mmCIF file of C-alpha atoms in Angstrom:
data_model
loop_
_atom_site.group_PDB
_atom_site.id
_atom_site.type_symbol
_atom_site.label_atom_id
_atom_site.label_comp_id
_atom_site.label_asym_id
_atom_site.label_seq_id
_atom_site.Cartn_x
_atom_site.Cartn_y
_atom_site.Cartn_z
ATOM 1 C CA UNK A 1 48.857 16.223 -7.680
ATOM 2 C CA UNK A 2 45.227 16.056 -8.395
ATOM 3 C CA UNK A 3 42.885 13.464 -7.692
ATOM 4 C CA UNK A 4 41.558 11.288 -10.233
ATOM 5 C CA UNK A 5 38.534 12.144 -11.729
ATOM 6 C CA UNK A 6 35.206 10.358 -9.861
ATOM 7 C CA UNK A 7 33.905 8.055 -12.745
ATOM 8 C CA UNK A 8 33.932 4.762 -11.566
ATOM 9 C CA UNK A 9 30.015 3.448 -10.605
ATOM 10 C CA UNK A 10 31.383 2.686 -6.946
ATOM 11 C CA UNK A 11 30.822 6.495 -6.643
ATOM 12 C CA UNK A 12 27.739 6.787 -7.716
ATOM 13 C CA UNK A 13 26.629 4.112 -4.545
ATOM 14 C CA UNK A 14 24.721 5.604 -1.653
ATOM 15 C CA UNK A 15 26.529 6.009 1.527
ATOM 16 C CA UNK A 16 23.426 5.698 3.716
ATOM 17 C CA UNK A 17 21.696 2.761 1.628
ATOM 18 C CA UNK A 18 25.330 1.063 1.069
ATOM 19 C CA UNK A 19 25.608 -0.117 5.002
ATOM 20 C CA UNK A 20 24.410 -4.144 4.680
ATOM 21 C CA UNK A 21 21.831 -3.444 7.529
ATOM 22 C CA UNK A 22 20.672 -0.211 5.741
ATOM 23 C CA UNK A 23 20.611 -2.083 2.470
ATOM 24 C CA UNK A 24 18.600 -4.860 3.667
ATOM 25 C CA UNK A 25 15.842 -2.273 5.032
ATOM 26 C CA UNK A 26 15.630 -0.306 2.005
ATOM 27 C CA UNK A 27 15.557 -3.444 -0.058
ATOM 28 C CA UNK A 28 12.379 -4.682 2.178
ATOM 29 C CA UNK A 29 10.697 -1.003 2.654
ATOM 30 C CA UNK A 30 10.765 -1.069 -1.356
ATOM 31 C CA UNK A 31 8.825 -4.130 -2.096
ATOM 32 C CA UNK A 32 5.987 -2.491 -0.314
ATOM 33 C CA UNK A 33 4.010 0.818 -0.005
ATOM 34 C CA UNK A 34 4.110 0.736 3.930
ATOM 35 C CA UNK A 35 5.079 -1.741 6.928
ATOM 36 C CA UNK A 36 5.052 -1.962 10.021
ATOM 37 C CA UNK A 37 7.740 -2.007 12.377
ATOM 38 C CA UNK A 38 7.732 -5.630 13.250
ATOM 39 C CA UNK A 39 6.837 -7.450 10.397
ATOM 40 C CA UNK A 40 10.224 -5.465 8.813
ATOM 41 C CA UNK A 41 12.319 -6.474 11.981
ATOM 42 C CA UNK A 42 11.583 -10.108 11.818
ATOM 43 C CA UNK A 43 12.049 -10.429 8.033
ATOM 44 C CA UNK A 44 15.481 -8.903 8.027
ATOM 45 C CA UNK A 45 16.488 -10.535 11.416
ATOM 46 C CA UNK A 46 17.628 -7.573 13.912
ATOM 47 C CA UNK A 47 16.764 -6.516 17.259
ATOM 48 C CA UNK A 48 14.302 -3.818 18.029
ATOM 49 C CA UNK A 49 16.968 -1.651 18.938
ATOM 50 C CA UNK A 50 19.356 -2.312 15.853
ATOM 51 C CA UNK A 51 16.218 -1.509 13.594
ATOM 52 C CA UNK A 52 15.703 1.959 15.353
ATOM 53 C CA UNK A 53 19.251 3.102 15.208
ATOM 54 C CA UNK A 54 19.284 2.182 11.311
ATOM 55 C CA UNK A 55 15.837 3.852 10.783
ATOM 56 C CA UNK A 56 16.868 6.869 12.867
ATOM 57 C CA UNK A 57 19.631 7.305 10.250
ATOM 58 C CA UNK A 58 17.515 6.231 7.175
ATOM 59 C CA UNK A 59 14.475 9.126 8.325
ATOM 60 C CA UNK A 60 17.644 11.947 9.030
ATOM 61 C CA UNK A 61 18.817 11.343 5.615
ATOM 62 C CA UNK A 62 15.151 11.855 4.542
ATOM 63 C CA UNK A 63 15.102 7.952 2.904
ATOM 64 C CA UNK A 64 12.296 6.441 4.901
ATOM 65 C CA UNK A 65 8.839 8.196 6.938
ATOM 66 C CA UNK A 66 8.215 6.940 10.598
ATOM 67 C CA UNK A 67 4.267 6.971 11.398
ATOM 68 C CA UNK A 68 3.041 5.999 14.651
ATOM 69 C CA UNK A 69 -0.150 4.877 15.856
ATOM 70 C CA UNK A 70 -2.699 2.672 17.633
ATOM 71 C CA UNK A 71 -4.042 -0.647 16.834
ATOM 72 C CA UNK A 72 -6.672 -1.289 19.659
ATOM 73 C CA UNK A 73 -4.973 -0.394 22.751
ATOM 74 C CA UNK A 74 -1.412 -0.932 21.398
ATOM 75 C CA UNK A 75 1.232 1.243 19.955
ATOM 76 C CA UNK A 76 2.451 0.465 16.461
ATOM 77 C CA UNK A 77 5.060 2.147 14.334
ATOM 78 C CA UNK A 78 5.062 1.772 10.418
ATOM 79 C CA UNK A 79 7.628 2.574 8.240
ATOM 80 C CA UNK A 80 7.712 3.372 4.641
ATOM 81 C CA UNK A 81 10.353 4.885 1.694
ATOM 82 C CA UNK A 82 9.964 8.480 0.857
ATOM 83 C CA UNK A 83 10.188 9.242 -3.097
ATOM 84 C CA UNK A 84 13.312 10.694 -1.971
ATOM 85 C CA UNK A 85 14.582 7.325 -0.586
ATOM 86 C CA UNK A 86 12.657 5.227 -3.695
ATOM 87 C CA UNK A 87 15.079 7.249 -6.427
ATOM 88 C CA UNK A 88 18.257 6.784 -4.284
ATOM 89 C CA UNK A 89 17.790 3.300 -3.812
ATOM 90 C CA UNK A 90 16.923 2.776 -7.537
ATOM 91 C CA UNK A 91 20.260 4.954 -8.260
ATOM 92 C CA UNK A 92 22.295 2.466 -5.721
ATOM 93 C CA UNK A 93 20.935 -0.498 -7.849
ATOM 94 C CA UNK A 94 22.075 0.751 -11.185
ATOM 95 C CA UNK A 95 25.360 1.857 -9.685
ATOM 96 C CA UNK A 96 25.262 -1.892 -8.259
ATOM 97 C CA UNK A 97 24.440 -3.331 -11.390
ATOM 98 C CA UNK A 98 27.404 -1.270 -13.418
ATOM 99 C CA UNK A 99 29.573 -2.487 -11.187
ATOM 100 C CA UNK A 100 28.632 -6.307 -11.398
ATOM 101 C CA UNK A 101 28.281 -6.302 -15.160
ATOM 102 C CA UNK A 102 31.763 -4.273 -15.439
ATOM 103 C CA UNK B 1 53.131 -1.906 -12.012
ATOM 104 C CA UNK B 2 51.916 -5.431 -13.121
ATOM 105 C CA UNK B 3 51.485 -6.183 -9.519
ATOM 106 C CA UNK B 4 49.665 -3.130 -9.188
ATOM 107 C CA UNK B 5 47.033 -3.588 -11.742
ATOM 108 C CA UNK B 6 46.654 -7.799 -10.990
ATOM 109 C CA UNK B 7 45.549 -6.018 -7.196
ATOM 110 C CA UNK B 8 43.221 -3.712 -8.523
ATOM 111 C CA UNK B 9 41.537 -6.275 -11.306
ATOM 112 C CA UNK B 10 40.859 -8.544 -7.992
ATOM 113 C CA UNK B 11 39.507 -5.727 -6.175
ATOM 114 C CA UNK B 12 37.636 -5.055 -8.946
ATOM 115 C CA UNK B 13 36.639 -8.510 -9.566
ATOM 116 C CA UNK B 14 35.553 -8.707 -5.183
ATOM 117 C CA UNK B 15 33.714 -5.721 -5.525
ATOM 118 C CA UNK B 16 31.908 -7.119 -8.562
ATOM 119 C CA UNK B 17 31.050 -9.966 -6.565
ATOM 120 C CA UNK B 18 29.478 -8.452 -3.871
ATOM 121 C CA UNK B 19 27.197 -5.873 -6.164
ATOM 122 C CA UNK B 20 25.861 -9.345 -7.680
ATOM 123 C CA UNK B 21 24.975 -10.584 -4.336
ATOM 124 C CA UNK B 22 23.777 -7.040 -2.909
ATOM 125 C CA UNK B 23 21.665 -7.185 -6.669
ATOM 126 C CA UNK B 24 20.668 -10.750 -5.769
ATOM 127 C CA UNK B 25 19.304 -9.469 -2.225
ATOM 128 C CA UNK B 26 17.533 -7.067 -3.453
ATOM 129 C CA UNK B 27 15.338 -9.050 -6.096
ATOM 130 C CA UNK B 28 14.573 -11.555 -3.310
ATOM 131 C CA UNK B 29 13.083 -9.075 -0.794
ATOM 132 C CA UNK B 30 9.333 -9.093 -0.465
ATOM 133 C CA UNK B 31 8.329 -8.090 2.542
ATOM 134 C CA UNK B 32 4.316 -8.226 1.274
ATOM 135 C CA UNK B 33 3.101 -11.655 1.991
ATOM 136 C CA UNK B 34 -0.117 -13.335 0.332
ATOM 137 C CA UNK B 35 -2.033 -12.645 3.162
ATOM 138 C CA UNK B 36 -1.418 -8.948 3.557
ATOM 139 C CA UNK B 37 -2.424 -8.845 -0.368
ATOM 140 C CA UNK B 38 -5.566 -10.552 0.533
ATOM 141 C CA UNK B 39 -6.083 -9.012 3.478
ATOM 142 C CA UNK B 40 -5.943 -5.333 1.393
ATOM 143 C CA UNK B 41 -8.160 -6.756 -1.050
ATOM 144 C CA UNK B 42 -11.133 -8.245 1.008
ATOM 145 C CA UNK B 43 -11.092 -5.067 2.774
ATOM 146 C CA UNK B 44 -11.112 -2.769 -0.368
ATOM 147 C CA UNK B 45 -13.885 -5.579 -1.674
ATOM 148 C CA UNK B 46 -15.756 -5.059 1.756
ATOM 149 C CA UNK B 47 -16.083 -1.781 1.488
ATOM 150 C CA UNK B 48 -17.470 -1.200 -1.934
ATOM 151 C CA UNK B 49 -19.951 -3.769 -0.612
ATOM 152 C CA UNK B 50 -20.729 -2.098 2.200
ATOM 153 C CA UNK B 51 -21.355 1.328 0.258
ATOM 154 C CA UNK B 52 -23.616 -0.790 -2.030
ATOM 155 C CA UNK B 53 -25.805 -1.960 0.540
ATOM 156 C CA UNK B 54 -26.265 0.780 2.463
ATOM 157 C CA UNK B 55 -27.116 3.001 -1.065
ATOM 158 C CA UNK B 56 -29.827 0.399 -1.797
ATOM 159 C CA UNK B 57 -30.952 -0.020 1.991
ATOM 160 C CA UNK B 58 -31.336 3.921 2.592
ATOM 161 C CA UNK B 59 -33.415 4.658 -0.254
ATOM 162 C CA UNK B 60 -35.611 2.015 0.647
ATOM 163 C CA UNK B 61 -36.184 3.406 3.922
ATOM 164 C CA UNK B 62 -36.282 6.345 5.306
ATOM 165 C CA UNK B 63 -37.196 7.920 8.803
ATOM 166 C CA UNK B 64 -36.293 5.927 12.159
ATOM 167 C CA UNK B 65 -35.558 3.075 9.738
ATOM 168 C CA UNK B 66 -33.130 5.117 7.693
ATOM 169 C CA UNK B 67 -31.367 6.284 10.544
ATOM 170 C CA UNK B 68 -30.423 2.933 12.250
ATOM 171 C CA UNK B 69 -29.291 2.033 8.221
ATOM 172 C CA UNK B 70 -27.170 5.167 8.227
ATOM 173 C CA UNK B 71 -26.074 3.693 11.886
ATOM 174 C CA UNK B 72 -25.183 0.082 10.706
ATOM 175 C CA UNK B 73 -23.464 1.792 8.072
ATOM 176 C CA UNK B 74 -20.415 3.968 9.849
ATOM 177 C CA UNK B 75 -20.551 0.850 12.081
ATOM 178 C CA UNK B 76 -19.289 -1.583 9.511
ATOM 179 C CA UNK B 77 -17.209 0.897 7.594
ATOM 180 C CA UNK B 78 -15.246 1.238 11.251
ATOM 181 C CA UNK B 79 -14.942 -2.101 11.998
ATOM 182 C CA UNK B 80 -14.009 -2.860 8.454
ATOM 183 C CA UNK B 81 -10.883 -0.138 8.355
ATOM 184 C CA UNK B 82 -9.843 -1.685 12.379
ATOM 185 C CA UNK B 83 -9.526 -5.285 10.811
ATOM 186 C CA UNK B 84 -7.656 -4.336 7.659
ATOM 187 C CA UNK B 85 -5.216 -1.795 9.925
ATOM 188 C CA UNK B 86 -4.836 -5.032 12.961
ATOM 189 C CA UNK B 87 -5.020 -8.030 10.462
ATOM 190 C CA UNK B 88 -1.915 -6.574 7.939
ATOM 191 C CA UNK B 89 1.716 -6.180 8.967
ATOM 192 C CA UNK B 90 2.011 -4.122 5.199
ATOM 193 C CA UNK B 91 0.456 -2.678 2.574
ATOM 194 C CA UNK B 92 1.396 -4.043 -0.483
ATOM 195 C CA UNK B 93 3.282 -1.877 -3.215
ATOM 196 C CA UNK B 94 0.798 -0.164 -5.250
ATOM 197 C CA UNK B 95 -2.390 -1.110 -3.271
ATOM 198 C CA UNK B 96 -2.955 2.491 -1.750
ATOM 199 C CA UNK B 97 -3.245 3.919 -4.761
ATOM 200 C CA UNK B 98 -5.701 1.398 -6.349
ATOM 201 C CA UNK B 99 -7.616 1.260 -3.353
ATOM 202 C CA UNK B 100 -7.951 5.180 -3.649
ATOM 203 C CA UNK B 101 -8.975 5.396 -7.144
ATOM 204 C CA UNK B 102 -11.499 2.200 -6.417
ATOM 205 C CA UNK B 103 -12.850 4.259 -3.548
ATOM 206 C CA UNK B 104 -13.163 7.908 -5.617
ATOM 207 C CA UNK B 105 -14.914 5.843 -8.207
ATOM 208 C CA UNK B 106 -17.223 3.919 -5.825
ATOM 209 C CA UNK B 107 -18.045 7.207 -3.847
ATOM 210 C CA UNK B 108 -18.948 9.352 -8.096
ATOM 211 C CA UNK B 109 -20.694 6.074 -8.536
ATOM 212 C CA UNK B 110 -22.471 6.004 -5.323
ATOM 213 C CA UNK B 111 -23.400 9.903 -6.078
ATOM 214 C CA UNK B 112 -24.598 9.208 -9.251
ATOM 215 C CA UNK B 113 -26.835 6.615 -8.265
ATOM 216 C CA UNK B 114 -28.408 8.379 -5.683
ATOM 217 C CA UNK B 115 -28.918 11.075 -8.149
ATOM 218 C CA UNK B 116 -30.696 8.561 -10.869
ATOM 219 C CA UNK B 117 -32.987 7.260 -7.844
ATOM 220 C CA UNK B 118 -33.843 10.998 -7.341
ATOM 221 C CA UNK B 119 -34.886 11.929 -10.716
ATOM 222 C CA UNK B 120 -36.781 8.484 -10.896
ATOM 223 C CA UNK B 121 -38.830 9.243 -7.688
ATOM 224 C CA UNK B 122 -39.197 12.464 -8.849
ATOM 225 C CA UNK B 123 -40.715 11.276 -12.614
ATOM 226 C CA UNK B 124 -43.253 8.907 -10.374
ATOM 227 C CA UNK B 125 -44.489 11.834 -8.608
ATOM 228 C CA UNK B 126 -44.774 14.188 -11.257
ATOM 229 C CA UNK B 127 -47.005 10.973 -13.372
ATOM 230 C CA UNK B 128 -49.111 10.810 -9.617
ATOM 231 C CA UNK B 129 -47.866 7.451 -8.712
ATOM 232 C CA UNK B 130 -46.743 8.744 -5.502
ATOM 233 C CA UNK B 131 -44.175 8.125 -2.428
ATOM 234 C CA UNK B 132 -43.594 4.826 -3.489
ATOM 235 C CA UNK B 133 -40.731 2.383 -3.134
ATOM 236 C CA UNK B 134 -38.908 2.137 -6.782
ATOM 237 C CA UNK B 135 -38.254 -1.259 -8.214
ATOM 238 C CA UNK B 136 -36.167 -3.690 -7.320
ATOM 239 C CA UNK B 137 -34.099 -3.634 -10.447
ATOM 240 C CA UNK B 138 -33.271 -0.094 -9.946
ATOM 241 C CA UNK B 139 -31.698 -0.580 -6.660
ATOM 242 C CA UNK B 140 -29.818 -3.856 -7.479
ATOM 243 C CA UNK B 141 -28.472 -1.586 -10.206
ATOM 244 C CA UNK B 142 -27.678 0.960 -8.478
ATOM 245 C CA UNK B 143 -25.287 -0.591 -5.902
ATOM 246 C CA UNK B 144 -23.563 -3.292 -8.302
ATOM 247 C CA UNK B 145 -22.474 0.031 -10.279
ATOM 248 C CA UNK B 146 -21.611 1.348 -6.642
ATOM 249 C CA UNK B 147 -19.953 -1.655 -5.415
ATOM 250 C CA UNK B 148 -18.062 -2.474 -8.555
ATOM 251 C CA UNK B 149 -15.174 -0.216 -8.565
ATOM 252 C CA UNK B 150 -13.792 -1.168 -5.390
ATOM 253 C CA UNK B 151 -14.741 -5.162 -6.110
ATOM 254 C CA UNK B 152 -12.583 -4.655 -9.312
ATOM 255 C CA UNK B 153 -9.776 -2.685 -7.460
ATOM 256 C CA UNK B 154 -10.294 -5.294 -4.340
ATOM 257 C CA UNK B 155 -9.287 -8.139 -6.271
ATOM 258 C CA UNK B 156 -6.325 -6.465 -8.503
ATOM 259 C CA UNK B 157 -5.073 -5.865 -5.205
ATOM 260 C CA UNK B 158 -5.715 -9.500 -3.739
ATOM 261 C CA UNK B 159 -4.081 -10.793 -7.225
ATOM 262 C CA UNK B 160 -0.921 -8.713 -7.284
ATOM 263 C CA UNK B 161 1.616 -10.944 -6.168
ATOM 264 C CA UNK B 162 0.430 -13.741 -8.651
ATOM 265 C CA UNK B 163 1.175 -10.991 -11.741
#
């Protein structure tokens, strides 16, 4: 009994970027070159803590760069996609995309 | 075996749904807002003009003069880079990158310039005019060539979510 050869798009989708959370990050991170931590929180609707746990995972898998600073007096955090995480979101979408149109 | 491949065609057709919607999310995000674009590109605009002013301004003076110009100078390049980094919550896509070629350019420009003023001072002494201020003209021409880059780059950047 052997298993079925692995051609179908749905395995060519990215287990870190498929999550809906995850997905929703990467989808925002990519429309930009950098952002900061709370302008990405309140566009995609999550806690503080919610947004670190998925951006802990995203910066293991190598997807997205943390940077933290000052502004003034204040700490700030921005976040932004590695090339690594820009070519396996673009992979996701045209898995995504075989999928829909198949 | 019929049943068996109606289930998978409506798996099939579920999952096909949901890669449409996941596709549809994905066009829709923009996390750069018109502001942060114009934000990026007054900045980037700023600073060539900045660079311009103090080109013309320190070869026009020199000596205590030229050293409270040189002053003014980091001043407003400092407080320039603090209001882009406080006033943005991103950098648009693309915008680092134009903003760093505007800036290389600006900076051959600016080097350039100073370079032309040089040999121009340096053809005034050698005819015995003198340590003498050049004209106008030269210096207005010197930092629209300096400013320009980054004033071109400043608005690309400003413009890029109208494209």
């Amino acid at each position: 009994m052997t298993a079925p050869p692995a051609s179908h798009a749905r395995h060519q989708l990215d287990d870190v970027i498929h999550s809906p959370i995850r997905f929703s990050i990467v989808a925002a991170l990519a429309s930009v070159d950098e952002s900061d931590f709370a302008t990405l929180r309140d566009s995609i609707e999550i806690s503080d803590s919610a947004l670190s746990k998925q951006v802990t995972t995203l910066e293991s898998a190598g997807y997205v760069k943390v940077r933290k600073g000052y502004v003034g007096k204040r700490p700030r955090t921005w976040l932004a996609l590695t090339s690594r995480g820009r070519t396996a979101y673009a992979k996701h979408l045209a898995a995504l995309r075989e999928i829909a149109g198949g | 075996m019929n049943a068996t491949h109606s289930a998978n065609s409506g798996h099939d057709t579920d999952a096909a749904m949901d890669a449409r919607a996941a596709l549809e999310q994905a066009q829709g995000a923009n996390l750069s807002s018109d502001r942060d674009r114009r934000v990026h590109g007054f900045a980037l605009a700023g600073f060539g003009l900045v660079m311009a002013a103090f080109l013309a301004l320190s070869q026009y003076f020199d000596g205590r003069a030229g050293t409270i110009v040189l002053g003014f100078y980091v001043v407003a390049l400092f407080l320039l880079a603090a209001w882009q980094k406080r006033a943005a919550g991103t950098v648009p896509l693309g915008s680092r990158q134009l903003g760093w070629v505007g800036m290389g350019l600006s900076v051959l420009f600016m080097l350039a310039s100073i370079i032309w003023l040089n040999i121009r001072q340096g053809d005034n002494r050698a005819a015995g005019i003198g340590e003498q201020p050049d004209a106008w003209w030269a210096y207005a021409l010197a930092a629209v060539v300096t400013a320009l880059p980054l004033l071109v780059t400043g608005a690309l950047v400003a413009r890029g979510g109208r494209r």
